[in-house]
Amino acid sequence: MTGTLYVVATPIGNLGDMVPRAVEILQTVALIAAEDTRHSGRLLKHLNIDTPMTPYHDRGDQRQSARILGALAKGEDVALISDAGTPLISDPGYKLVRDARQCGYTVSPIPGPCAAIAALSAAGLPSDRFAFEGFLPAKSGERRKRLETLLVEQRTLIFYEAPHRILDTLTDIGEVLNVQNNEAQRNIVLARELSKTFETFLSGSAAELLEILHADPNQQRGEFVLMIEGAPKQTQNAEDADVEKVLTTLVADLPLKQAVALAAKITGVNKNSLYQRGLELKARS
Ligand code: SAM
């Protein structure tokens, strides 16, 4: 009989959000695999739990996962936790869960807090279809390129962002998604410090949000989930969107002439009509 790997969500700020089943699992497993044992030690102390811990990170050395898989092989149950929220969601755990499943062990989630879902649930943006994009690249050039790939995405977009990048990211969003797409300003919602004392929801265009954040530096502090309303349906038909996608991808890596020629071949669209758009994309890359 082998053990079970429990993937346990922990609070994203408010310790009162720890669900009773998660507490019970952390008390009864043989081992807790934690992203940062010192950080999680504080939560366990608060909960009066003294289950042994072991560090786990997807980029950690092989011995970390060997220890955990070894415990499961011996029939011991293990709980995986991260610093906050649901493990694997912009947090370590993917490789461990994949390996545990490949070995045939049972993997079971203990659902609980997740910043992306908490933010979306209260944002007032369409929630029937959404795309979680995690963290945008830290460098502006790469960030803008990533945003360009999302120009025609109609689902609500959800990002995590760090406080020291929030102004730069909003600036890039304003320029790439709103202005260059030449469409009405899209609604953006910033969810800050969810479940904590200074929880705040702000909404508006990128320019409006930048104005609020510049006027009150306190609004630049803490943890953020940034959500963007999806692209309007009538902006482009599917065919135009495909052409735009192909051209954007090629322009990023090839000289303009070659990119346009190749895009024309792939899409069947006339070279000359692609050239101007290619020029605009090249200027931004
Ligand atoms: N696994 C976590 C989850 O389930 O949400 C996310 C971990 S990720 C490393 C941390 C990021 O999540 C933060 O930089 C922030 O963007 C977002 N986040 C976490 N807690 C938050 C909170 N209380 N309020 C707003 N955003 C939060």
mmCIF file of C-alpha atoms in Angstrom, residues 44-221:
data_model
loop_
_atom_site.group_PDB
_atom_site.id
_atom_site.type_symbol
_atom_site.label_atom_id
_atom_site.label_comp_id
_atom_site.label_asym_id
_atom_site.label_seq_id
_atom_site.Cartn_x
_atom_site.Cartn_y
_atom_site.Cartn_z
ATOM 1 C CA LEU A 44 2.353 25.421 11.368
ATOM 2 C CA LYS A 45 3.290 27.015 14.702
ATOM 3 C CA HIS A 46 0.138 29.141 14.555
ATOM 4 C CA LEU A 47 -1.862 25.937 13.956
ATOM 5 C CA ASN A 48 0.006 23.959 16.632
ATOM 6 C CA ILE A 49 1.173 21.399 14.096
ATOM 7 C CA ASP A 50 4.550 19.708 14.583
ATOM 8 C CA THR A 51 4.630 17.372 11.561
ATOM 9 C CA PRO A 52 8.189 17.119 10.149
ATOM 10 C CA MET A 53 8.881 19.285 7.094
ATOM 11 C CA THR A 54 11.132 18.863 4.096
ATOM 12 C CA PRO A 55 11.943 21.486 1.452
ATOM 13 C CA TYR A 56 10.594 21.081 -2.052
ATOM 14 C CA HIS A 57 11.157 23.226 -5.122
ATOM 15 C CA ASP A 58 10.710 22.217 -8.777
ATOM 16 C CA ARG A 59 14.216 23.531 -9.445
ATOM 17 C CA GLY A 60 15.643 21.946 -6.284
ATOM 18 C CA ASP A 61 18.025 19.016 -6.411
ATOM 19 C CA GLN A 62 16.854 15.471 -7.083
ATOM 20 C CA ARG A 63 17.238 14.464 -3.441
ATOM 21 C CA GLN A 64 14.263 16.657 -2.474
ATOM 22 C CA SER A 65 11.800 14.786 -4.659
ATOM 23 C CA ALA A 66 13.530 11.413 -3.982
ATOM 24 C CA ARG A 67 12.857 11.875 -0.264
ATOM 25 C CA ILE A 68 9.169 12.652 -0.871
ATOM 26 C CA LEU A 69 8.614 9.874 -3.430
ATOM 27 C CA GLY A 70 10.480 7.487 -1.083
ATOM 28 C CA ALA A 71 8.057 8.314 1.737
ATOM 29 C CA LEU A 72 5.069 7.687 -0.572
ATOM 30 C CA ALA A 73 6.624 4.369 -1.663
ATOM 31 C CA LYS A 74 6.849 3.299 2.006
ATOM 32 C CA GLY A 75 3.129 3.962 2.412
ATOM 33 C CA GLU A 76 3.492 7.326 4.167
ATOM 34 C CA ASP A 77 1.171 10.209 3.295
ATOM 35 C CA VAL A 78 2.788 13.523 2.336
ATOM 36 C CA ALA A 79 1.280 17.044 2.132
ATOM 37 C CA LEU A 80 2.636 19.571 -0.361
ATOM 38 C CA ILE A 81 2.259 23.247 0.556
ATOM 39 C CA SER A 82 3.651 26.496 -0.849
ATOM 40 C CA ASP A 83 4.259 29.851 0.822
ATOM 41 C CA ALA A 84 0.677 30.952 0.177
ATOM 42 C CA GLY A 85 -2.367 29.827 -1.764
ATOM 43 C CA THR A 86 -2.613 26.785 -3.970
ATOM 44 C CA PRO A 87 0.640 24.932 -4.778
ATOM 45 C CA LEU A 88 1.520 24.730 -8.517
ATOM 46 C CA ILE A 89 -0.327 27.995 -9.272
ATOM 47 C CA SER A 90 2.756 30.170 -9.969
ATOM 48 C CA ASP A 91 4.321 28.067 -7.213
ATOM 49 C CA PRO A 92 6.393 24.860 -6.989
ATOM 50 C CA GLY A 93 4.846 21.411 -7.214
ATOM 51 C CA TYR A 94 4.237 20.582 -10.872
ATOM 52 C CA LYS A 95 7.184 18.203 -11.248
ATOM 53 C CA LEU A 96 6.476 16.443 -7.970
ATOM 54 C CA VAL A 97 2.809 15.899 -8.829
ATOM 55 C CA ARG A 98 3.759 14.693 -12.322
ATOM 56 C CA ASP A 99 6.339 12.265 -10.914
ATOM 57 C CA ALA A 100 4.015 11.003 -8.183
ATOM 58 C CA ARG A 101 1.319 10.308 -10.772
ATOM 59 C CA GLN A 102 3.823 8.600 -13.070
ATOM 60 C CA CYS A 103 4.814 6.326 -10.158
ATOM 61 C CA GLY A 104 1.131 5.441 -9.729
ATOM 62 C CA TYR A 105 0.663 7.149 -6.347
ATOM 63 C CA THR A 106 -2.628 8.805 -5.444
ATOM 64 C CA VAL A 107 -2.531 12.608 -5.626
ATOM 65 C CA SER A 108 -5.410 14.426 -3.969
ATOM 66 C CA PRO A 109 -6.096 18.191 -3.789
ATOM 67 C CA ILE A 110 -7.306 19.906 -0.624
ATOM 68 C CA PRO A 111 -8.926 23.006 -2.203
ATOM 69 C CA GLY A 112 -8.632 26.426 -0.620
ATOM 70 C CA PRO A 113 -7.365 29.958 -1.298
ATOM 71 C CA CYS A 114 -5.988 30.997 -4.674
ATOM 72 C CA ALA A 115 -5.351 34.695 -5.383
ATOM 73 C CA ALA A 116 -6.352 34.475 -9.070
ATOM 74 C CA ILE A 117 -9.722 32.888 -8.343
ATOM 75 C CA ALA A 118 -10.423 35.107 -5.320
ATOM 76 C CA ALA A 119 -9.672 38.208 -7.423
ATOM 77 C CA LEU A 120 -11.797 37.109 -10.372
ATOM 78 C CA SER A 121 -14.708 36.180 -8.129
ATOM 79 C CA ALA A 122 -15.060 39.784 -6.946
ATOM 80 C CA ALA A 123 -13.785 41.796 -9.933
ATOM 81 C CA GLY A 124 -16.996 42.282 -11.882
ATOM 82 C CA LEU A 125 -15.339 41.121 -15.113
ATOM 83 C CA PRO A 126 -16.713 38.278 -17.271
ATOM 84 C CA SER A 127 -15.799 35.055 -15.485
ATOM 85 C CA ASP A 128 -17.322 32.415 -17.767
ATOM 86 C CA ARG A 129 -14.066 32.155 -19.743
ATOM 87 C CA PHE A 130 -10.714 33.399 -18.478
ATOM 88 C CA ALA A 131 -7.014 32.868 -19.134
ATOM 89 C CA PHE A 132 -4.562 32.761 -16.239
ATOM 90 C CA GLU A 133 -1.214 34.076 -17.487
ATOM 91 C CA GLY A 134 0.795 34.002 -14.230
ATOM 92 C CA PHE A 135 3.595 36.581 -14.062
ATOM 93 C CA LEU A 136 4.450 38.668 -17.138
ATOM 94 C CA PRO A 137 8.171 38.821 -18.026
ATOM 95 C CA ALA A 138 10.128 41.221 -15.816
ATOM 96 C CA LYS A 139 11.796 43.069 -18.720
ATOM 97 C CA SER A 140 9.672 45.594 -20.581
ATOM 98 C CA GLY A 141 10.618 44.391 -24.102
ATOM 99 C CA GLU A 142 9.672 40.803 -23.360
ATOM 100 C CA ARG A 143 6.600 41.892 -21.440
ATOM 101 C CA ARG A 144 5.345 43.899 -24.408
ATOM 102 C CA LYS A 145 5.953 40.971 -26.736
ATOM 103 C CA ARG A 146 3.927 38.690 -24.444
ATOM 104 C CA LEU A 147 1.116 41.262 -24.306
ATOM 105 C CA GLU A 148 1.137 41.481 -28.110
ATOM 106 C CA THR A 149 0.442 37.750 -28.298
ATOM 107 C CA LEU A 150 -2.670 38.439 -26.191
ATOM 108 C CA LEU A 151 -4.000 41.339 -28.289
ATOM 109 C CA VAL A 152 -6.961 39.441 -29.657
ATOM 110 C CA GLU A 153 -7.633 37.238 -26.628
ATOM 111 C CA GLN A 154 -11.326 37.543 -25.848
ATOM 112 C CA ARG A 155 -11.230 35.829 -22.479
ATOM 113 C CA THR A 156 -10.656 37.828 -19.283
ATOM 114 C CA LEU A 157 -6.904 37.882 -18.686
ATOM 115 C CA ILE A 158 -5.495 37.297 -15.193
ATOM 116 C CA PHE A 159 -1.911 38.126 -14.182
ATOM 117 C CA TYR A 160 0.080 38.131 -10.961
ATOM 118 C CA GLU A 161 2.325 41.152 -10.477
ATOM 119 C CA ALA A 162 4.938 42.342 -7.996
ATOM 120 C CA PRO A 163 4.591 45.798 -6.391
ATOM 121 C CA HIS A 164 7.883 47.119 -7.818
ATOM 122 C CA ARG A 165 6.710 46.381 -11.373
ATOM 123 C CA ILE A 166 3.066 47.415 -11.182
ATOM 124 C CA LEU A 167 3.570 50.911 -12.663
ATOM 125 C CA ASP A 168 5.746 49.706 -15.562
ATOM 126 C CA THR A 169 3.357 46.857 -16.315
ATOM 127 C CA LEU A 170 0.310 49.153 -16.382
ATOM 128 C CA THR A 171 2.210 51.508 -18.698
ATOM 129 C CA ASP A 172 3.017 48.666 -21.102
ATOM 130 C CA ILE A 173 -0.559 47.390 -20.975
ATOM 131 C CA GLY A 174 -1.874 50.855 -21.787
ATOM 132 C CA GLU A 175 0.404 51.186 -24.773
ATOM 133 C CA VAL A 176 0.197 47.677 -26.177
ATOM 134 C CA LEU A 177 -3.372 46.576 -25.473
ATOM 135 C CA ASN A 178 -5.247 49.820 -25.663
ATOM 136 C CA VAL A 179 -3.536 52.436 -27.784
ATOM 137 C CA GLN A 180 -1.803 50.269 -30.366
ATOM 138 C CA ASN A 181 -4.818 48.063 -30.780
ATOM 139 C CA ASN A 182 -6.678 51.264 -31.620
ATOM 140 C CA GLU A 183 -9.767 50.257 -29.701
ATOM 141 C CA ALA A 184 -11.814 51.592 -26.810
ATOM 142 C CA GLN A 185 -9.883 51.491 -23.544
ATOM 143 C CA ARG A 186 -10.279 48.105 -21.963
ATOM 144 C CA ASN A 187 -11.385 47.840 -18.365
ATOM 145 C CA ILE A 188 -8.650 46.717 -15.994
ATOM 146 C CA VAL A 189 -9.191 45.593 -12.409
ATOM 147 C CA LEU A 190 -6.407 45.644 -9.829
ATOM 148 C CA ALA A 191 -7.069 43.436 -6.801
ATOM 149 C CA ARG A 192 -4.620 44.283 -4.017
ATOM 150 C CA GLU A 193 -3.924 42.639 -0.659
ATOM 151 C CA LEU A 194 -6.787 40.155 -0.931
ATOM 152 C CA SER A 195 -8.150 38.911 2.412
ATOM 153 C CA LYS A 196 -5.854 41.352 4.276
ATOM 154 C CA THR A 197 -6.483 44.638 6.115
ATOM 155 C CA PHE A 198 -5.849 46.855 3.093
ATOM 156 C CA GLU A 199 -7.745 44.812 0.517
ATOM 157 C CA THR A 200 -8.582 47.136 -2.392
ATOM 158 C CA PHE A 201 -10.222 46.739 -5.789
ATOM 159 C CA LEU A 202 -9.516 49.474 -8.351
ATOM 160 C CA SER A 203 -10.880 49.539 -11.857
ATOM 161 C CA GLY A 204 -10.517 51.714 -14.919
ATOM 162 C CA SER A 205 -8.342 52.094 -17.998
ATOM 163 C CA ALA A 206 -4.563 51.667 -17.681
ATOM 164 C CA ALA A 207 -4.178 55.468 -17.746
ATOM 165 C CA GLU A 208 -6.805 55.970 -15.021
ATOM 166 C CA LEU A 209 -5.218 53.343 -12.787
ATOM 167 C CA LEU A 210 -1.765 54.847 -13.276
ATOM 168 C CA GLU A 211 -3.134 58.214 -12.196
ATOM 169 C CA ILE A 212 -4.613 56.718 -9.007
ATOM 170 C CA LEU A 213 -1.406 54.829 -8.165
ATOM 171 C CA HIS A 214 0.798 57.880 -8.772
ATOM 172 C CA ALA A 215 -1.473 60.036 -6.618
ATOM 173 C CA ASP A 216 -1.393 57.542 -3.711
ATOM 174 C CA PRO A 217 1.840 55.512 -3.380
ATOM 175 C CA ASN A 218 0.124 53.305 -0.756
ATOM 176 C CA GLN A 219 -1.819 51.838 -3.681
ATOM 177 C CA GLN A 220 1.489 50.618 -5.126
ATOM 178 C CA ARG A 221 2.215 48.470 -2.043
#
